[in-house]
Amino acid sequence: MNWNRTPEPGADLLDRLRREPRYTIAEAARLAGTSPQLVGAWLRGQMTTSGGRSVRPVIPHEGPLLSFLDLAEVVVVRGFREGRDGVGRISLRRLRVAHEFARQALGIEHPFASRRLFYEGGHIMHEFEGANPGPGRLSVDLGGQFALPFSVQELGEQFDFDTTLDQLALRWFPAGRAVRVVVDPAVATGRPAIAGRNLRVDFIAGRFKRAGESIDWIAEDLELDREVVEAALRVPA
């Protein structure tokens, strides 16, 4: 991809931006393709029907907003919860314990937002399952080598990561790298935007859905390919 990148801020500022609360629970759920109830339960805990116990919050939140790193972890939680590829659906309670296990194993505050999860996570989750037997699988045995379920592993291709020891997410391509839409905490206040442009997807969607402008006109006016506009309109904003 030869998209022109917006100049990046310094490493310290970028780290602050991706940790800064900016998404409501409803926004995070829409972007991640899941429900507000799941996001709220993951972050804050929720009473369950089994024994009346609660799923404790992974990260304590006093306010209603999530950071970009929180959003990245919600995306991975959704992947674990999809239950595809013959892997049973994982409860939030079990995922919360697995998250804590990974946090201690990797020494990272946001382990589900780290590249290391996608490289080391299969073996870490296998160790977790050995120490914490329970329903659902968080790792897949590939002839003695353990990997994350494919519904999680494929998500690693959607993120750019930094090169620090923690290797945390920098930006997210929610529709995959072939689509020129990115969620970058340093661009467009962290909302989905056209890669290389400070141009929010919700602005494009507003012109199409509310103003009734045609895709061809929007593409010409914004100097974008028609395919880019069409792809942007398919991405939740």
Coordinates of N, CA and C in Angstrom, one line a residue:
M1 N 0.8 -1.2 0.0 CA 0.0 0.0 0.0 C 0.9 1.2 0.0
N2 N 0.6 2.2 -0.9 CA 1.4 3.4 -1.0 C 0.6 4.6 -0.5
W3 N -0.2 4.4 0.5 CA -1.0 5.5 1.0 C -0.1 6.5 1.7
N4 N -0.3 7.8 1.5 CA 0.5 8.8 2.2 C 0.1 8.9 3.6
R5 N 1.0 8.7 4.5 CA 0.7 8.8 5.9 C 0.7 10.2 6.5
T6 N -0.2 10.5 7.4 CA -0.2 11.7 8.1 C 1.0 11.6 9.1
P7 N 1.9 12.7 9.2 CA 3.0 12.7 10.0 C 2.7 12.2 11.4
E8 N 3.5 11.3 12.0 CA 3.2 10.8 13.3 C 3.7 11.7 14.4
P9 N 3.0 11.8 15.5 CA 3.6 12.6 16.7 C 4.7 11.8 17.3
G10 N 5.4 12.4 18.3 CA 6.4 11.7 19.0 C 5.9 10.5 19.8
A11 N 6.8 9.6 20.1 CA 6.4 8.4 20.8 C 5.7 8.7 22.1
D12 N 6.1 9.6 22.9 CA 5.5 9.9 24.2 C 4.0 10.4 24.0
L13 N 3.9 11.3 23.0 CA 2.6 11.9 22.7 C 1.6 10.8 22.2
L14 N 2.2 10.0 21.3 CA 1.4 8.9 20.7 C 0.9 7.9 21.8
D15 N 1.8 7.6 22.7 CA 1.4 6.7 23.8 C 0.3 7.3 24.6
R16 N 0.4 8.6 24.9 CA -0.6 9.3 25.7 C -1.9 9.3 24.9
L17 N -1.9 9.5 23.6 CA -3.1 9.6 22.8 C -3.8 8.2 22.8
R18 N -3.1 7.1 22.7 CA -3.8 5.8 22.7 C -4.3 5.3 24.0
R19 N -3.8 6.0 25.1 CA -4.3 5.7 26.5 C -5.4 6.6 26.9
E20 N -5.6 7.7 26.2 CA -6.6 8.7 26.6 C -8.0 8.2 26.4
P21 N -8.9 8.3 27.4 CA -10.3 7.9 27.2 C -10.9 8.8 26.0
R22 N -11.6 8.1 25.1 CA -12.2 8.8 24.0 C -13.5 8.2 23.4
Y23 N -13.8 6.9 23.7 CA -14.9 6.3 23.2 C -15.9 6.0 24.3
T24 N -17.2 6.2 24.0 CA -18.2 5.7 24.9 C -18.4 4.2 24.7
I25 N -19.1 3.6 25.6 CA -19.3 2.1 25.5 C -20.1 1.8 24.2
A26 N -21.1 2.7 23.9 CA -21.8 2.4 22.7 C -21.0 2.6 21.4
E27 N -20.1 3.6 21.4 CA -19.2 3.8 20.3 C -18.2 2.6 20.1
A28 N -17.7 2.2 21.2 CA -16.7 1.1 21.2 C -17.4 -0.2 20.7
A29 N -18.6 -0.4 21.1 CA -19.4 -1.6 20.7 C -19.6 -1.5 19.2
R30 N -20.0 -0.4 18.7 CA -20.3 -0.2 17.3 C -19.1 -0.4 16.4
L31 N -18.0 0.2 16.8 CA -16.7 0.0 16.1 C -16.2 -1.4 16.1
A32 N -16.3 -2.1 17.3 CA -15.8 -3.4 17.4 C -16.8 -4.5 16.9
G33 N -18.0 -4.1 16.5 CA -18.9 -5.1 16.0 C -19.5 -6.0 17.1
T34 N -19.8 -5.4 18.2 CA -20.4 -6.2 19.3 C -21.4 -5.4 20.0
S35 N -21.9 -5.9 21.2 CA -23.0 -5.2 21.8 C -22.5 -4.3 23.0
P36 N -23.2 -3.2 23.3 CA -22.8 -2.4 24.4 C -22.9 -3.2 25.7
Q37 N -23.8 -4.2 25.8 CA -23.9 -5.0 27.0 C -22.6 -5.8 27.3
L38 N -22.0 -6.3 26.2 CA -20.8 -7.1 26.3 C -19.6 -6.2 26.7
V39 N -19.5 -5.0 26.1 CA -18.5 -4.1 26.4 C -18.6 -3.6 27.8
G40 N -19.8 -3.3 28.3 CA -19.9 -2.8 29.7 C -19.6 -3.9 30.6
A41 N -20.0 -5.1 30.3 CA -19.7 -6.3 31.2 C -18.2 -6.6 31.3
W42 N -17.6 -6.4 30.1 CA -16.1 -6.7 30.1 C -15.3 -5.7 30.9
L43 N -15.7 -4.4 30.8 CA -15.0 -3.4 31.5 C -15.3 -3.2 32.9
R44 N -16.6 -3.4 33.3 CA -17.1 -3.0 34.6 C -17.5 -4.2 35.4
G45 N -17.8 -5.3 34.8 CA -18.4 -6.4 35.5 C -19.9 -6.4 35.4
Q46 N -20.4 -7.6 35.5 CA -21.9 -7.7 35.4 C -22.4 -9.0 36.1
M47 N -23.5 -8.8 36.8 CA -24.0 -10.0 37.5 C -24.4 -11.1 36.5
T48 N -24.1 -12.3 36.9 CA -24.4 -13.4 36.0 C -25.5 -14.3 36.6
T49 N -26.0 -15.2 35.8 CA -27.1 -16.0 36.2 C -26.6 -17.3 36.9
S50 N -25.3 -17.5 36.9 CA -24.6 -18.7 37.5 C -24.1 -18.3 38.8
G51 N -24.8 -18.6 39.9 CA -24.3 -18.3 41.2 C -24.4 -16.9 41.6
G52 N -24.9 -16.0 40.8 CA -25.0 -14.6 41.1 C -23.7 -13.9 41.3
R53 N -22.6 -14.4 40.8 CA -21.3 -13.8 41.0 C -21.1 -12.8 39.8
S54 N -20.2 -11.9 39.9 CA -20.0 -10.9 38.9 C -18.7 -11.2 38.1
V55 N -18.7 -10.7 36.9 CA -17.5 -10.7 36.1 C -16.7 -9.4 36.4
R56 N -15.6 -9.5 37.1 CA -14.9 -8.4 37.6 C -14.3 -7.6 36.4
P57 N -14.2 -6.3 36.5 CA -13.7 -5.5 35.4 C -12.2 -5.8 35.2
V58 N -11.9 -5.9 33.9 CA -10.5 -6.1 33.6 C -9.6 -4.9 33.9
I59 N -10.2 -3.7 33.6 CA -9.5 -2.4 33.9 C -10.5 -1.5 34.5
P60 N -10.3 -1.0 35.7 CA -11.3 -0.2 36.4 C -11.5 1.1 35.7
H61 N -12.8 1.4 35.5 CA -13.2 2.6 34.7 C -14.2 3.3 35.6
E62 N -13.9 4.6 36.0 CA -14.8 5.4 36.7 C -15.7 6.2 35.8
G63 N -15.3 6.5 34.6 CA -16.1 7.2 33.6 C -16.6 6.3 32.5
P64 N -17.3 6.9 31.6 CA -17.9 6.0 30.5 C -17.0 5.8 29.3
L65 N -15.8 6.3 29.3 CA -15.0 6.3 28.1 C -13.9 5.3 28.1
L66 N -13.6 4.8 26.9 CA -12.6 3.8 26.7 C -11.4 4.4 25.9
S67 N -10.2 4.0 26.1 CA -9.1 4.4 25.3 C -9.0 3.6 24.0
F68 N -8.1 4.0 23.1 CA -7.8 3.2 22.0 C -7.4 1.8 22.3
L69 N -6.5 1.6 23.4 CA -6.0 0.3 23.8 C -7.2 -0.5 24.4
D70 N -8.1 0.1 25.1 CA -9.3 -0.6 25.6 C -10.1 -1.1 24.4
L71 N -10.3 -0.3 23.4 CA -11.0 -0.7 22.2 C -10.3 -1.8 21.5
A72 N -9.0 -1.8 21.4 CA -8.3 -2.9 20.7 C -8.5 -4.2 21.5
E73 N -8.6 -4.1 22.8 CA -8.8 -5.3 23.6 C -10.3 -5.8 23.4
V74 N -11.2 -4.9 23.3 CA -12.6 -5.3 23.1 C -12.7 -6.1 21.7
V75 N -12.0 -5.6 20.7 CA -12.0 -6.3 19.4 C -11.5 -7.8 19.6
V76 N -10.4 -8.0 20.4 CA -9.9 -9.3 20.6 C -10.9 -10.1 21.4
V77 N -11.5 -9.5 22.4 CA -12.5 -10.2 23.2 C -13.6 -10.7 22.3
R78 N -14.1 -9.9 21.4 CA -15.1 -10.3 20.4 C -14.6 -11.5 19.6
G79 N -13.3 -11.5 19.2 CA -12.8 -12.6 18.5 C -12.9 -13.9 19.3
F80 N -12.5 -13.9 20.5 CA -12.6 -15.0 21.4 C -14.0 -15.5 21.6
R81 N -15.0 -14.6 21.6 CA -16.4 -14.9 21.8 C -17.1 -15.4 20.6
E82 N -16.5 -15.3 19.4 CA -17.2 -15.7 18.2 C -17.5 -17.2 18.1
G83 N -16.6 -18.0 18.7 CA -16.8 -19.4 18.7 C -16.8 -20.1 17.3
R84 N -15.9 -19.5 16.4 CA -15.8 -20.1 15.1 C -14.7 -21.2 15.1
D85 N -14.6 -21.9 13.9 CA -13.5 -22.9 13.7 C -13.5 -24.0 14.7
G86 N -14.7 -24.4 15.1 CA -14.8 -25.5 16.0 C -14.4 -25.2 17.5
V87 N -14.2 -24.0 17.8 CA -13.8 -23.6 19.1 C -15.0 -23.0 19.8
G88 N -15.4 -23.6 20.9 CA -16.6 -23.2 21.6 C -16.5 -21.7 22.1
R89 N -17.6 -21.1 22.3 CA -17.7 -19.7 22.8 C -17.2 -19.7 24.2
I90 N -16.4 -18.6 24.5 CA -15.8 -18.5 25.8 C -16.6 -17.5 26.6
S91 N -16.8 -17.8 27.9 CA -17.5 -16.9 28.8 C -16.7 -15.7 29.1
L92 N -17.3 -14.6 29.4 CA -16.6 -13.4 29.9 C -15.8 -13.6 31.1
R93 N -16.4 -14.4 32.0 CA -15.7 -14.7 33.3 C -14.4 -15.4 33.0
R94 N -14.4 -16.4 32.1 CA -13.2 -17.1 31.8 C -12.2 -16.2 31.0
L95 N -12.7 -15.4 30.2 CA -11.8 -14.5 29.4 C -11.2 -13.5 30.4
R96 N -11.9 -13.0 31.4 CA -11.3 -12.1 32.3 C -10.2 -12.7 33.1
V97 N -10.3 -14.0 33.5 CA -9.3 -14.7 34.2 C -8.1 -14.9 33.3
A98 N -8.4 -15.2 32.0 CA -7.3 -15.5 31.0 C -6.6 -14.2 30.8
H99 N -7.3 -13.0 30.7 CA -6.6 -11.7 30.5 C -5.7 -11.4 31.7
E100 N -6.1 -11.7 32.9 CA -5.2 -11.5 34.0 C -4.0 -12.4 34.0
F101 N -4.2 -13.6 33.5 CA -3.1 -14.6 33.4 C -2.1 -14.1 32.4
A102 N -2.6 -13.6 31.2 CA -1.7 -13.1 30.2 C -1.0 -11.8 30.6
R103 N -1.7 -11.0 31.4 CA -1.1 -9.7 31.8 C 0.1 -10.0 32.7
Q104 N -0.1 -11.0 33.6 CA 1.1 -11.4 34.4 C 2.2 -12.1 33.7
A105 N 1.8 -13.0 32.7 CA 2.8 -13.7 31.9 C 3.6 -12.8 31.1
L106 N 3.0 -11.8 30.5 CA 3.7 -10.9 29.6 C 4.2 -9.6 30.2
G107 N 3.6 -9.3 31.4 CA 4.0 -8.1 32.1 C 3.5 -6.9 31.4
I108 N 2.3 -7.0 30.8 CA 1.8 -5.9 30.0 C 0.4 -5.5 30.5
E109 N 0.1 -4.2 30.7 CA -1.2 -3.8 31.2 C -2.3 -4.2 30.3
H110 N -2.1 -4.1 29.0 CA -3.1 -4.4 28.0 C -2.6 -5.6 27.1
P111 N -2.6 -6.8 27.6 CA -2.1 -7.9 26.9 C -2.9 -8.2 25.6
F112 N -4.2 -8.0 25.6 CA -5.0 -8.3 24.4 C -4.8 -7.3 23.3
A113 N -4.0 -6.2 23.6 CA -3.7 -5.2 22.6 C -2.3 -5.2 22.2
S114 N -1.6 -6.3 22.4 CA -0.2 -6.4 22.2 C 0.1 -7.4 21.1
R115 N 1.1 -7.1 20.2 CA 1.5 -8.1 19.2 C 2.0 -9.4 19.8
R116 N 2.5 -9.3 21.0 CA 3.0 -10.5 21.7 C 1.9 -11.5 22.0
L117 N 0.7 -11.1 22.1 CA -0.4 -12.0 22.3 C -0.5 -12.9 21.1
F118 N -0.4 -12.3 19.9 CA -0.5 -13.1 18.6 C 0.6 -14.0 18.3
Y119 N 1.8 -13.7 18.9 CA 3.0 -14.5 18.7 C 3.1 -15.6 19.8
E120 N 2.9 -15.2 21.0 CA 3.1 -16.0 22.2 C 1.8 -16.5 22.8
G121 N 0.7 -16.0 22.4 CA -0.6 -16.2 23.1 C -1.1 -17.6 23.0
G122 N -0.8 -18.4 21.9 CA -1.2 -19.8 21.9 C -0.7 -20.6 23.0
H123 N 0.6 -20.4 23.3 CA 1.3 -21.2 24.4 C 0.8 -20.7 25.7
I124 N 0.7 -19.3 25.8 CA 0.2 -18.8 27.1 C -1.2 -19.2 27.4
M125 N -2.1 -19.2 26.5 CA -3.4 -19.7 26.7 C -3.5 -21.2 27.0
H126 N -2.6 -22.0 26.4 CA -2.5 -23.4 26.6 C -2.1 -23.6 28.1
E127 N -1.1 -22.8 28.6 CA -0.7 -22.9 30.0 C -1.8 -22.5 30.9
F128 N -2.6 -21.5 30.5 CA -3.7 -21.0 31.3 C -4.7 -22.1 31.4
E129 N -5.0 -22.8 30.3 CA -6.0 -23.9 30.3 C -5.6 -25.0 31.2
G130 N -4.3 -25.3 31.2 CA -3.8 -26.4 32.1 C -3.9 -26.0 33.5
A131 N -3.7 -24.8 33.9 CA -3.8 -24.3 35.2 C -5.3 -24.0 35.6
N132 N -6.1 -23.7 34.7 CA -7.5 -23.3 34.9 C -8.5 -24.1 34.0
P133 N -8.7 -25.4 34.3 CA -9.6 -26.2 33.4 C -11.0 -25.6 33.4
G134 N -11.6 -25.6 32.2 CA -13.0 -25.1 32.2 C -13.5 -25.2 30.7
P135 N -14.8 -24.8 30.5 CA -15.4 -25.0 29.2 C -14.8 -24.0 28.2
G136 N -14.8 -24.4 27.0 CA -14.3 -23.5 25.9 C -12.8 -23.5 25.8
R137 N -12.3 -23.3 24.6 CA -10.9 -23.4 24.3 C -10.4 -22.0 23.9
L138 N -9.2 -21.6 24.5 CA -8.6 -20.4 24.1 C -7.3 -20.6 23.3
S139 N -7.0 -21.9 23.1 CA -5.8 -22.3 22.2 C -6.2 -23.5 21.4
V140 N -5.5 -23.6 20.3 CA -5.7 -24.7 19.4 C -4.4 -25.5 19.2
D141 N -4.5 -26.8 19.4 CA -3.3 -27.7 19.2 C -3.0 -28.0 17.7
L142 N -1.9 -27.5 17.2 CA -1.5 -27.7 15.9 C -0.3 -28.7 15.8
G143 N -0.6 -29.9 16.2 CA 0.5 -30.9 16.2 C 1.6 -30.6 17.2
G144 N 1.2 -30.2 18.4 CA 2.2 -29.9 19.4 C 2.6 -28.4 19.5
Q145 N 2.2 -27.7 18.5 CA 2.4 -26.2 18.6 C 1.0 -25.6 18.8
F146 N 1.0 -24.7 19.7 CA -0.3 -24.1 20.1 C -0.5 -22.7 19.6
A147 N -1.7 -22.4 19.1 CA -2.0 -21.2 18.5 C -3.4 -20.7 19.0
L148 N -3.6 -19.4 18.9 CA -4.9 -18.8 19.2 C -5.9 -19.3 18.2
P149 N -7.2 -19.3 18.6 CA -8.2 -19.6 17.6 C -8.1 -18.7 16.4
F150 N -8.5 -19.1 15.2 CA -8.3 -18.3 14.0 C -9.1 -17.0 14.1
S151 N -10.3 -17.1 14.8 CA -11.1 -15.8 14.9 C -10.3 -14.8 15.7
V152 N -9.3 -15.1 16.5 CA -8.5 -14.2 17.2 C -7.2 -13.9 16.4
Q153 N -6.6 -15.0 15.9 CA -5.3 -14.8 15.2 C -5.4 -13.9 14.0
E154 N -6.5 -14.0 13.3 CA -6.6 -13.1 12.1 C -6.7 -11.7 12.4
L155 N -7.1 -11.3 13.6 CA -7.2 -9.9 14.0 C -5.9 -9.3 14.1
G156 N -4.8 -10.1 14.4 CA -3.5 -9.5 14.5 C -3.1 -8.8 13.2
E157 N -3.6 -9.3 12.1 CA -3.3 -8.6 10.8 C -3.9 -7.3 10.6
Q158 N -4.9 -7.0 11.4 CA -5.6 -5.7 11.3 C -4.9 -4.5 12.0
F159 N -3.9 -4.8 12.9 CA -3.3 -3.8 13.7 C -1.9 -3.5 13.3
D160 N -1.5 -2.3 13.4 CA 0.0 -1.9 13.4 C 0.4 -1.8 14.9
F161 N 1.6 -2.3 15.2 CA 2.1 -2.3 16.6 C 3.4 -1.5 16.7
D162 N 3.7 -1.0 17.9 CA 4.9 -0.3 18.1 C 6.1 -1.3 18.2
T163 N 7.3 -0.7 18.3 CA 8.5 -1.6 18.4 C 9.1 -1.6 19.8
T164 N 8.3 -1.2 20.8 CA 8.8 -1.3 22.2 C 8.7 -2.7 22.7
L165 N 9.1 -2.9 23.9 CA 9.0 -4.3 24.5 C 7.6 -4.8 24.6
D166 N 6.7 -3.8 24.9 CA 5.3 -4.2 25.0 C 4.6 -4.4 23.7
Q167 N 5.1 -3.8 22.6 CA 4.5 -4.0 21.3 C 3.0 -3.8 21.2
L168 N 2.6 -2.6 21.7 CA 1.2 -2.3 21.8 C 0.6 -1.8 20.5
A169 N -0.7 -1.9 20.3 CA -1.3 -1.4 19.1 C -1.2 0.1 18.9
L170 N -0.9 0.5 17.6 CA -0.8 1.9 17.2 C -2.0 2.3 16.5
R171 N -2.5 1.5 15.6 CA -3.6 1.8 14.8 C -4.3 0.5 14.3
W172 N -5.6 0.6 13.9 CA -6.4 -0.5 13.6 C -7.1 -0.3 12.2
F173 N -7.0 -1.3 11.4 CA -7.7 -1.3 10.1 C -8.9 -2.2 10.2
P174 N -10.1 -1.7 10.6 CA -11.2 -2.5 11.0 C -11.8 -3.4 9.9
A175 N -11.6 -3.0 8.6 CA -12.1 -3.8 7.5 C -10.9 -4.6 6.8
G176 N -9.8 -4.6 7.5 CA -8.6 -5.3 6.9 C -7.7 -4.3 6.1
R177 N -6.5 -4.7 5.9 CA -5.5 -3.7 5.3 C -5.8 -3.4 3.8
A178 N -6.6 -4.2 3.2 CA -6.9 -3.9 1.8 C -7.9 -2.7 1.7
V179 N -8.5 -2.3 2.8 CA -9.5 -1.2 2.8 C -8.9 0.0 3.4
R180 N -9.0 1.1 2.7 CA -8.3 2.3 3.1 C -9.0 3.1 4.2
V181 N -9.4 2.4 5.3 CA -10.0 3.0 6.5 C -9.2 2.6 7.7
V182 N -8.9 3.5 8.6 CA -8.1 3.3 9.7 C -8.7 3.9 10.9
V183 N -8.5 3.3 12.1 CA -8.7 3.9 13.4 C -7.4 4.2 14.0
D184 N -7.0 5.4 14.1 CA -5.7 5.9 14.6 C -5.9 6.9 15.7
P185 N -5.5 6.7 16.9 CA -5.7 7.7 18.0 C -5.0 9.0 17.7
A186 N -4.1 9.1 16.8 CA -3.4 10.3 16.5 C -4.1 11.1 15.3
V187 N -5.2 10.5 14.7 CA -5.8 11.1 13.6 C -7.3 11.1 13.8
A188 N -7.9 12.3 13.4 CA -9.4 12.4 13.5 C -10.0 12.0 14.8
T189 N -9.3 12.4 15.9 CA -9.7 12.0 17.2 C -10.0 10.5 17.5
G190 N -9.3 9.7 16.7 CA -9.4 8.3 16.9 C -10.7 7.7 16.3
R191 N -11.4 8.4 15.5 CA -12.6 7.8 14.8 C -12.1 7.3 13.4
P192 N -12.9 6.3 12.9 CA -12.5 5.8 11.6 C -12.4 6.9 10.5
A193 N -11.2 6.8 9.8 CA -10.9 7.9 8.8 C -10.2 7.3 7.6
I194 N -10.2 8.0 6.6 CA -9.5 7.6 5.4 C -8.0 7.6 5.6
A195 N -7.3 6.5 5.5 CA -5.9 6.4 5.7 C -5.1 7.4 4.9
G196 N -4.2 8.1 5.5 CA -3.5 9.2 4.8 C -4.2 10.5 4.8
R197 N -5.4 10.6 5.2 CA -6.2 11.8 5.2 C -6.9 12.0 6.6
N198 N -6.9 13.2 7.0 CA -7.7 13.5 8.2 C -9.1 13.7 7.9
L199 N -9.7 12.7 7.3 CA -11.1 12.7 6.8 C -11.9 11.6 7.4
R200 N -12.8 12.0 8.3 CA -13.6 11.0 9.0 C -14.6 10.3 8.2
V201 N -14.8 9.0 8.4 CA -15.8 8.2 7.7 C -17.2 8.7 8.0
D202 N -17.5 9.2 9.2 CA -18.8 9.6 9.5 C -19.2 10.9 8.7
F203 N -18.2 11.7 8.4 CA -18.4 12.8 7.5 C -18.9 12.4 6.1
I204 N -18.2 11.4 5.6 CA -18.6 10.8 4.3 C -20.0 10.2 4.4
A205 N -20.2 9.5 5.4 CA -21.5 8.8 5.6 C -22.6 9.9 5.7
G206 N -22.4 11.0 6.4 CA -23.4 12.0 6.5 C -23.7 12.6 5.2
R207 N -22.7 12.8 4.3 CA -23.0 13.4 3.0 C -23.9 12.5 2.2
F208 N -23.6 11.2 2.3 CA -24.3 10.2 1.5 C -25.7 9.9 2.1
K209 N -25.8 9.7 3.4 CA -27.1 9.3 4.0 C -28.0 10.4 4.3
R210 N -27.5 11.5 4.8 CA -28.3 12.6 5.2 C -28.5 13.7 4.2
A211 N -27.4 14.0 3.5 CA -27.5 15.0 2.4 C -27.9 14.5 1.1
G212 N -27.9 13.1 1.0 CA -28.3 12.5 -0.3 C -27.4 12.7 -1.4
E213 N -26.1 13.0 -1.2 CA -25.2 13.1 -2.3 C -24.8 11.8 -2.9
S214 N -24.5 11.7 -4.1 CA -24.1 10.4 -4.8 C -22.7 10.1 -4.4
I215 N -22.4 8.8 -4.5 CA -21.1 8.3 -4.3 C -20.1 8.9 -5.3
D216 N -20.5 9.0 -6.5 CA -19.6 9.6 -7.6 C -19.3 11.0 -7.2
W217 N -20.2 11.8 -6.8 CA -20.0 13.2 -6.5 C -19.1 13.3 -5.3
I218 N -19.3 12.5 -4.2 CA -18.5 12.6 -3.0 C -17.1 12.2 -3.4
A219 N -16.9 11.2 -4.2 CA -15.6 10.8 -4.6 C -14.8 11.9 -5.4
E220 N -15.6 12.5 -6.3 CA -14.9 13.6 -7.1 C -14.6 14.8 -6.2
D221 N -15.5 15.2 -5.3 CA -15.4 16.4 -4.5 C -14.2 16.2 -3.5
L222 N -14.1 15.0 -2.9 CA -13.1 14.7 -1.9 C -11.8 14.2 -2.5
E223 N -11.8 14.0 -3.9 CA -10.6 13.5 -4.6 C -10.2 12.1 -4.1
L224 N -11.2 11.2 -4.0 CA -11.0 9.9 -3.6 C -11.5 9.0 -4.7
D225 N -11.0 7.7 -4.8 CA -11.5 6.8 -5.7 C -12.9 6.3 -5.3
R226 N -13.8 6.0 -6.2 CA -15.1 5.6 -5.9 C -15.1 4.4 -4.9
E227 N -14.2 3.5 -5.2 CA -14.1 2.3 -4.3 C -13.7 2.6 -2.9
V228 N -13.0 3.7 -2.7 CA -12.6 4.1 -1.3 C -13.9 4.6 -0.6
V229 N -14.7 5.4 -1.3 CA -15.9 5.9 -0.7 C -16.9 4.8 -0.4
E230 N -17.0 3.8 -1.3 CA -17.9 2.7 -1.1 C -17.4 1.9 0.1
A231 N -16.1 1.6 0.3 CA -15.6 0.9 1.4 C -15.8 1.7 2.7
A232 N -15.6 3.0 2.7 CA -15.8 3.8 3.9 C -17.3 3.7 4.3
L233 N -18.2 3.7 3.4 CA -19.6 3.6 3.8 C -20.0 2.3 4.4
R234 N -19.2 1.2 4.2 CA -19.5 -0.1 4.8 C -18.9 -0.2 6.2
V235 N -18.1 0.7 6.6 CA -17.4 0.6 7.9 C -18.2 1.4 9.0
P236 N -18.5 0.7 10.1 CA -19.3 1.4 11.2 C -18.5 2.6 11.6
A237 N -19.2 3.7 11.8 CA -18.6 5.0 12.2 C -19.3 5.6 13.4

